[in-house]
Tab-separated table of C-alpha atoms in Angstrom:
chain	number	residue	atom	x	y	z
A	1	MET	CA	21.192	72.478	-50.758
A	2	TRP	CA	17.514	72.618	-51.760
A	3	ARG	CA	16.500	71.206	-48.393
A	4	TYR	CA	18.509	73.913	-46.654
A	5	ALA	CA	16.972	76.633	-48.855
A	6	LEU	CA	13.471	75.374	-48.034
A	7	ARG	CA	14.269	75.291	-44.323
A	8	ARG	CA	15.593	78.855	-44.435
A	9	LEU	CA	12.456	79.996	-46.265
A	10	LEU	CA	10.264	78.428	-43.599
A	11	GLN	CA	12.341	80.112	-40.897
A	12	ALA	CA	11.826	83.461	-42.626
A	13	VAL	CA	8.032	83.226	-42.338
A	14	PRO	CA	7.742	83.821	-38.550
A	15	VAL	CA	10.516	86.428	-38.793
A	16	PHE	CA	8.494	88.301	-41.410
A	17	PHE	CA	5.257	88.229	-39.411
A	18	GLY	CA	6.989	89.166	-36.167
A	19	THR	CA	8.906	92.043	-37.751
A	20	THR	CA	5.923	93.505	-39.596
A	21	LEU	CA	3.760	93.239	-36.467
A	22	LEU	CA	6.371	95.078	-34.421
A	23	ILE	CA	6.734	97.786	-37.063
A	24	TYR	CA	2.970	98.160	-37.426
A	25	CYS	CA	2.466	98.516	-33.669
A	26	MET	CA	5.302	101.036	-33.363
A	27	VAL	CA	4.077	103.200	-36.257
A	28	PHE	CA	0.425	103.305	-35.231
A	29	ALA	CA	1.245	103.737	-31.553
A	30	LEU	CA	2.871	107.110	-32.266
A	31	PRO	CA	1.103	110.066	-30.612
A	32	GLY	CA	-1.003	112.379	-32.724
A	33	ASP	CA	-4.134	112.164	-34.819
A	34	PRO	CA	-3.425	111.444	-38.510
A	35	ILE	CA	-6.918	112.622	-39.483
A	36	GLN	CA	-6.336	115.991	-37.859
A	37	ALA	CA	-2.928	116.159	-39.557
A	38	LEU	CA	-4.692	116.124	-42.931
A	39	ALA	CA	-6.317	119.484	-42.223
A	40	GLY	CA	-3.319	121.127	-40.592
A	41	ASP	CA	-4.414	123.914	-38.249
A	42	LYS	CA	-8.064	123.777	-39.316
A	43	PRO	CA	-10.448	121.691	-37.189
A	44	VAL	CA	-11.963	118.599	-38.778
A	45	PRO	CA	-15.759	118.182	-38.365
A	46	GLU	CA	-16.489	115.285	-36.037
A	47	SER	CA	-18.712	113.536	-38.584
A	48	VAL	CA	-15.947	113.657	-41.198
A	49	ALA	CA	-13.345	112.463	-38.688
A	50	GLN	CA	-15.522	109.521	-37.640
A	51	ALA	CA	-16.129	108.532	-41.262
A	52	LEU	CA	-12.408	108.625	-42.070
A	53	ARG	CA	-11.488	106.651	-38.949
A	54	ALA	CA	-14.045	103.998	-39.858
A	55	ARG	CA	-12.768	103.826	-43.447
A	56	TYR	CA	-9.162	103.355	-42.397
A	57	ASN	CA	-9.952	101.126	-39.369
A	58	LEU	CA	-8.418	103.610	-36.934
A	59	ASP	CA	-11.061	102.869	-34.314
A	60	ASP	CA	-10.138	99.178	-34.191
A	61	PRO	CA	-7.525	97.751	-31.808
A	62	VAL	CA	-4.004	97.656	-33.222
A	63	LEU	CA	-3.996	93.861	-33.592
A	64	VAL	CA	-7.270	93.980	-35.524
A	65	GLN	CA	-5.827	96.698	-37.773
A	66	TYR	CA	-2.735	94.567	-38.366
A	67	ALA	CA	-4.857	91.509	-39.216
A	68	LYS	CA	-6.788	93.515	-41.822
A	69	TYR	CA	-3.545	94.943	-43.202
A	70	LEU	CA	-2.081	91.446	-43.410
A	71	GLY	CA	-5.148	90.192	-45.251
A	72	GLY	CA	-4.672	92.869	-47.887
A	73	LEU	CA	-0.928	92.253	-48.004
A	74	LEU	CA	-1.433	88.579	-48.867
A	75	THR	CA	-3.370	89.689	-51.952
A	76	GLY	CA	-0.704	92.234	-52.932
A	77	ASP	CA	-2.544	95.266	-51.536
A	78	LEU	CA	-0.416	97.615	-49.419
A	79	GLY	CA	-3.418	99.758	-48.555
A	80	GLU	CA	-4.117	103.462	-49.046
A	81	ASN	CA	-2.914	106.645	-47.459
A	82	TYR	CA	-5.380	108.997	-45.787
A	83	THR	CA	-6.133	110.832	-49.037
A	84	GLY	CA	-7.166	107.693	-50.920
A	85	GLN	CA	-3.957	107.107	-52.899
A	86	LYS	CA	-2.745	103.529	-53.297
A	87	VAL	CA	0.492	102.960	-51.373
A	88	SER	CA	1.753	100.630	-54.111
A	89	GLU	CA	1.282	103.393	-56.697
A	90	MET	CA	2.983	105.985	-54.489
A	91	LEU	CA	6.014	103.732	-54.007
A	92	GLY	CA	6.069	102.203	-57.494
A	93	GLY	CA	8.198	104.758	-59.315
A	94	ARG	CA	10.250	105.572	-56.241
A	95	TRP	CA	11.449	102.001	-55.798
A	96	THR	CA	13.307	102.251	-59.096
A	97	VAL	CA	15.228	105.297	-57.861
A	98	THR	CA	16.092	103.782	-54.488
A	99	ALA	CA	17.036	100.412	-55.997
A	100	SER	CA	19.290	102.111	-58.583
A	101	LEU	CA	20.981	104.124	-55.835
A	102	ALA	CA	21.411	101.082	-53.579
A	103	VAL	CA	22.811	98.905	-56.385
A	104	THR	CA	25.289	101.641	-57.369
A	105	ALA	CA	26.470	102.041	-53.762
A	106	TRP	CA	26.615	98.264	-53.266
A	107	MET	CA	28.706	97.723	-56.407
A	108	PHE	CA	31.031	100.515	-55.280
A	109	GLU	CA	31.478	98.763	-51.920
A	110	LEU	CA	31.954	95.371	-53.556
A	111	VAL	CA	34.501	96.280	-56.222
A	112	ILE	CA	36.516	99.072	-54.620
A	113	GLY	CA	36.230	97.762	-51.055
A	114	ILE	CA	37.468	94.251	-51.871
A	115	ALA	CA	40.201	95.621	-54.129
A	116	LEU	CA	41.498	97.931	-51.393
A	117	GLY	CA	41.255	95.151	-48.822
A	118	VAL	CA	43.277	92.747	-50.965
A	119	TRP	CA	45.846	95.448	-51.696
A	120	ALA	CA	46.269	96.188	-47.985
A	121	GLY	CA	46.137	92.533	-46.909
A	122	LEU	CA	48.938	91.538	-49.275
A	123	ARG	CA	51.069	94.437	-48.010
A	124	ARG	CA	50.324	94.329	-44.317
A	125	GLY	CA	52.457	96.748	-42.328
A	126	ARG	CA	53.603	98.637	-45.412
A	127	LEU	CA	52.644	102.020	-46.845
A	128	ALA	CA	49.640	100.625	-48.768
A	129	ASP	CA	48.228	99.095	-45.605
A	130	THR	CA	48.672	102.356	-43.707
A	131	LEU	CA	46.972	104.355	-46.465
A	132	VAL	CA	43.961	102.017	-46.585
A	133	LEU	CA	43.554	101.955	-42.799
A	134	GLY	CA	43.919	105.739	-42.533
A	135	GLY	CA	41.584	106.470	-45.443
A	136	THR	CA	38.863	104.135	-44.241
A	137	THR	CA	39.106	105.535	-40.712
A	138	LEU	CA	38.545	109.002	-42.139
A	139	LEU	CA	35.489	107.862	-44.102
A	140	ILE	CA	34.014	106.223	-41.013
A	141	ALA	CA	34.563	109.361	-38.931
A	142	VAL	CA	32.973	111.819	-41.389
A	143	PRO	CA	29.127	111.979	-41.199
A	144	VAL	CA	27.334	111.116	-44.423
A	145	PHE	CA	25.667	114.534	-44.738
A	146	VAL	CA	29.052	116.280	-44.481
A	147	LEU	CA	30.536	113.943	-47.074
A	148	GLY	CA	27.481	114.369	-49.295
A	149	TYR	CA	27.472	118.165	-49.330
A	150	THR	CA	31.259	118.258	-49.795
A	151	ALA	CA	31.153	115.853	-52.749
A	152	GLN	CA	28.226	117.750	-54.247
A	153	LEU	CA	30.033	121.093	-54.063
A	154	ALA	CA	33.388	119.703	-55.209
A	155	PHE	CA	32.432	117.361	-58.055
A	156	GLY	CA	29.052	118.775	-59.008
A	157	VAL	CA	29.567	122.560	-58.733
A	158	HIS	CA	33.227	123.605	-58.646
A	159	TRP	CA	34.383	120.800	-60.947
A	160	PRO	CA	31.206	119.700	-62.759
A	161	ILE	CA	32.319	116.126	-63.411
A	162	LEU	CA	29.102	114.407	-62.327
A	163	PRO	CA	25.474	115.536	-61.924
A	164	SER	CA	24.931	117.047	-58.485
A	165	ALA	CA	21.172	116.513	-58.186
A	166	GLY	CA	18.208	114.836	-59.819
A	167	THR	CA	17.915	111.827	-62.105
A	168	ASP	CA	17.840	113.530	-65.517
A	169	GLU	CA	20.934	111.713	-66.786
A	170	GLY	CA	19.541	108.299	-65.837
A	171	TRP	CA	21.445	105.326	-64.467
A	172	PRO	CA	24.363	105.125	-63.825
A	173	VAL	CA	25.497	108.724	-64.415
A	174	SER	CA	22.998	110.441	-62.102
A	175	TYR	CA	23.591	107.851	-59.377
A	176	LEU	CA	27.394	107.739	-59.356
A	177	LEU	CA	28.029	110.631	-56.970
A	178	PRO	CA	25.226	109.832	-54.479
A	179	GLY	CA	26.078	106.133	-54.754
A	180	ILE	CA	29.706	106.783	-53.840
A	181	VAL	CA	28.615	108.906	-50.869
A	182	LEU	CA	26.077	106.325	-49.689
A	183	GLY	CA	28.526	103.437	-50.116
A	184	SER	CA	31.543	105.136	-48.537
A	185	LEU	CA	30.856	103.822	-45.034
A	186	GLY	CA	30.225	100.277	-46.266
A	187	LEU	CA	33.344	100.433	-48.433
A	188	SER	CA	35.421	101.191	-45.342
A	189	TYR	CA	34.106	98.143	-43.500
A	190	VAL	CA	34.438	95.875	-46.548
A	191	ALA	CA	38.049	96.947	-47.080
A	192	ARG	CA	38.913	96.388	-43.419
A	193	LEU	CA	37.162	93.009	-43.268
A	194	THR	CA	38.873	91.834	-46.450
A	195	ARG	CA	42.273	93.077	-45.294
A	196	THR	CA	42.057	91.423	-41.862
A	197	SER	CA	40.589	88.135	-43.092
A	198	LEU	CA	43.070	87.821	-45.972
A	199	ALA	CA	46.051	88.592	-43.747
A	200	GLU	CA	44.969	85.863	-41.303
A	201	ASN	CA	44.354	83.276	-44.021
A	202	LEU	CA	47.723	83.940	-45.633
A	203	ARG	CA	49.309	82.625	-42.418
A	204	ALA	CA	47.141	79.486	-42.336
A	205	ASP	CA	48.557	75.988	-42.770
A	206	TYR	CA	46.689	75.245	-45.995
A	207	VAL	CA	48.231	78.324	-47.643
A	208	ARG	CA	51.727	77.244	-46.615
A	209	THR	CA	50.971	73.790	-48.017
A	210	ALA	CA	49.810	75.293	-51.308
A	211	ARG	CA	53.004	77.310	-51.537
A	212	ALA	CA	55.083	74.239	-50.730
A	213	LYS	CA	53.436	72.434	-53.644
A	214	GLY	CA	54.831	75.099	-55.959
A	215	LEU	CA	51.544	76.824	-56.818
A	216	SER	CA	51.836	80.310	-58.226
A	217	ARG	CA	51.181	83.330	-55.976
A	218	VAL	CA	48.102	84.288	-58.007
A	219	ARG	CA	46.567	80.846	-57.545
A	220	VAL	CA	47.437	80.650	-53.850
A	221	VAL	CA	45.885	84.041	-53.143
A	222	GLY	CA	42.957	83.909	-55.568
A	223	ARG	CA	41.868	80.285	-55.308
A	224	HIS	CA	42.680	79.500	-51.688
A	225	ALA	CA	43.240	82.492	-49.395
A	226	LEU	CA	40.871	85.027	-50.944
A	227	ARG	CA	38.051	82.555	-51.411
A	228	ASN	CA	37.914	81.745	-47.713
A	229	SER	CA	38.537	85.361	-46.760
A	230	LEU	CA	35.398	86.543	-48.536
A	231	ILE	CA	32.975	84.684	-46.231
A	232	PRO	CA	32.697	87.487	-43.609
A	233	VAL	CA	32.717	90.060	-46.416
A	234	VAL	CA	29.789	88.388	-48.166
A	235	THR	CA	27.915	88.309	-44.856
A	236	TYR	CA	28.405	92.036	-44.391
A	237	LEU	CA	27.532	92.865	-48.004
A	238	GLY	CA	24.303	90.890	-47.745
A	239	VAL	CA	23.195	92.668	-44.590
A	240	ASP	CA	24.355	96.038	-45.881
A	241	PHE	CA	22.261	95.850	-49.056
A	242	GLY	CA	19.116	95.993	-46.951
A	243	SER	CA	20.621	98.887	-45.001
A	244	LEU	CA	21.370	100.747	-48.225
A	245	MET	CA	17.771	100.341	-49.384
A	246	GLY	CA	16.365	101.650	-46.126
A	247	GLY	CA	19.039	104.114	-45.087
A	248	ALA	CA	19.167	106.377	-48.126
A	249	ILE	CA	16.961	109.132	-46.671
A	250	VAL	CA	19.805	111.607	-46.080
A	251	THR	CA	21.514	110.891	-49.397
A	252	GLU	CA	18.270	111.162	-51.355
A	253	GLY	CA	17.567	114.476	-49.661
A	254	ILE	CA	21.004	115.936	-50.430
A	255	PHE	CA	20.970	114.923	-54.090
A	256	ASN	CA	17.230	115.504	-54.617
A	257	LEU	CA	16.467	111.913	-55.584
A	258	PRO	CA	12.728	111.063	-55.511
A	259	GLY	CA	13.181	107.689	-53.843
A	260	VAL	CA	11.476	105.650	-51.151
A	261	GLY	CA	13.519	107.234	-48.377
A	262	GLN	CA	12.279	110.687	-49.299
A	263	GLN	CA	8.687	109.417	-49.413
A	264	VAL	CA	8.984	107.715	-46.028
A	265	PHE	CA	10.398	110.890	-44.487
A	266	GLN	CA	7.512	112.948	-45.860
A	267	SER	CA	4.982	110.349	-44.703
A	268	ILE	CA	6.387	110.382	-41.160
A	269	GLN	CA	5.933	114.148	-41.052
A	270	LEU	CA	2.341	113.817	-42.309
A	271	LYS	CA	1.640	110.847	-39.978
A	272	GLU	CA	0.732	108.636	-42.943
A	273	GLY	CA	1.232	105.297	-41.229
A	274	PRO	CA	0.080	103.072	-44.142
A	275	VAL	CA	2.826	104.466	-46.394
A	276	VAL	CA	5.538	103.977	-43.772
A	277	VAL	CA	4.405	100.439	-42.954
A	278	GLY	CA	4.081	99.504	-46.643
A	279	ALA	CA	7.583	100.717	-47.488
A	280	VAL	CA	9.163	99.022	-44.483
A	281	THR	CA	7.319	95.768	-45.226
A	282	LEU	CA	8.883	95.627	-48.673
A	283	LEU	CA	12.293	96.386	-47.169
A	284	VAL	CA	11.866	93.464	-44.759
A	285	LEU	CA	11.097	91.140	-47.685
A	286	ILE	CA	14.201	92.320	-49.552
A	287	PHE	CA	16.334	91.911	-46.433
A	288	LEU	CA	15.140	88.327	-45.862
A	289	LEU	CA	15.685	87.383	-49.507
A	290	VAL	CA	19.206	88.821	-49.593
A	291	ASN	CA	20.143	86.992	-46.406
A	292	LEU	CA	18.933	83.708	-47.898
A	293	VAL	CA	21.118	84.283	-50.963
A	294	VAL	CA	24.098	85.074	-48.703
A	295	ASP	CA	23.642	81.821	-46.779
A	296	LEU	CA	23.556	79.843	-50.017
A	297	LEU	CA	26.733	81.559	-51.234
A	298	TYR	CA	28.657	80.197	-48.246
A	299	GLY	CA	28.701	76.743	-49.788
A	300	LEU	CA	30.173	78.107	-53.011
A	301	LEU	CA	32.933	80.037	-51.251
A	302	ASP	CA	33.941	77.381	-48.726
A	303	PRO	CA	33.634	73.715	-49.781
A	304	ARG	CA	34.001	72.673	-46.131
A	305	ILE	CA	30.488	73.955	-45.456
A	306	ARG	CA	27.858	71.288	-46.023
A	307	TYR	CA	24.147	71.801	-45.589
A	308	GLU	CA	22.981	68.218	-46.164
């Protein structure tokens, strides 16, 4: 297992460098002058523009800029924006908000999604199965901004059950409503994956053998069928956690959450490439780490998988 973990870590190194290089080139290849964007409609004196471009290496080729950025990244420095603020300081407090939102949405997907999937899988073709399939189809079809504004008006304004904006109540109260909205799409896929995988495994030979041995229904489903059924679900949940961290821009905007997504959106408008690249670099690291954990969980869920 340790050998496999080390091999996966080594494989993640070129993936990290390749991904960050691609992102860096795409961000800094965008049209427009970020120095001019600082002044808005007012012209920037040429001497000032040249000094700022030299300070932020904007006159260097993109590969040279990336090499300098990488050198700072290896020492923990994410660079500065074009007003001299440290990117790490700008993102520091916002990471807590985004992480709290992503964890809330992920737990909602995990608990409710698997529960609904098991409920539908054990009652395939019945009313419960129809309700789960119909409900999840509806959630997939409704855009997140429509669902967000509807939930905000319904449960935050008309029936003030949960806070509708801001983080004044702290975690988890302030993050419940936006977390449910953000995790609704993932919940639909988790429920469908669990339902389909469980229904297929319940017809497998090893489940019929377990029943023939006289094992209880709870043990057959929980220890045998469900354990193997969770492998594709765990794969999706691992990938989706990275998506939740990076895809919360709309949800953070609707519920006025000062997270990383909101900062990245503002930085794109202001053409602050260092902030965008710094945020995405950290998201890539989180994504790679979560995928490593998911791969290691396979061996715990399915004893047939051997890494040695």
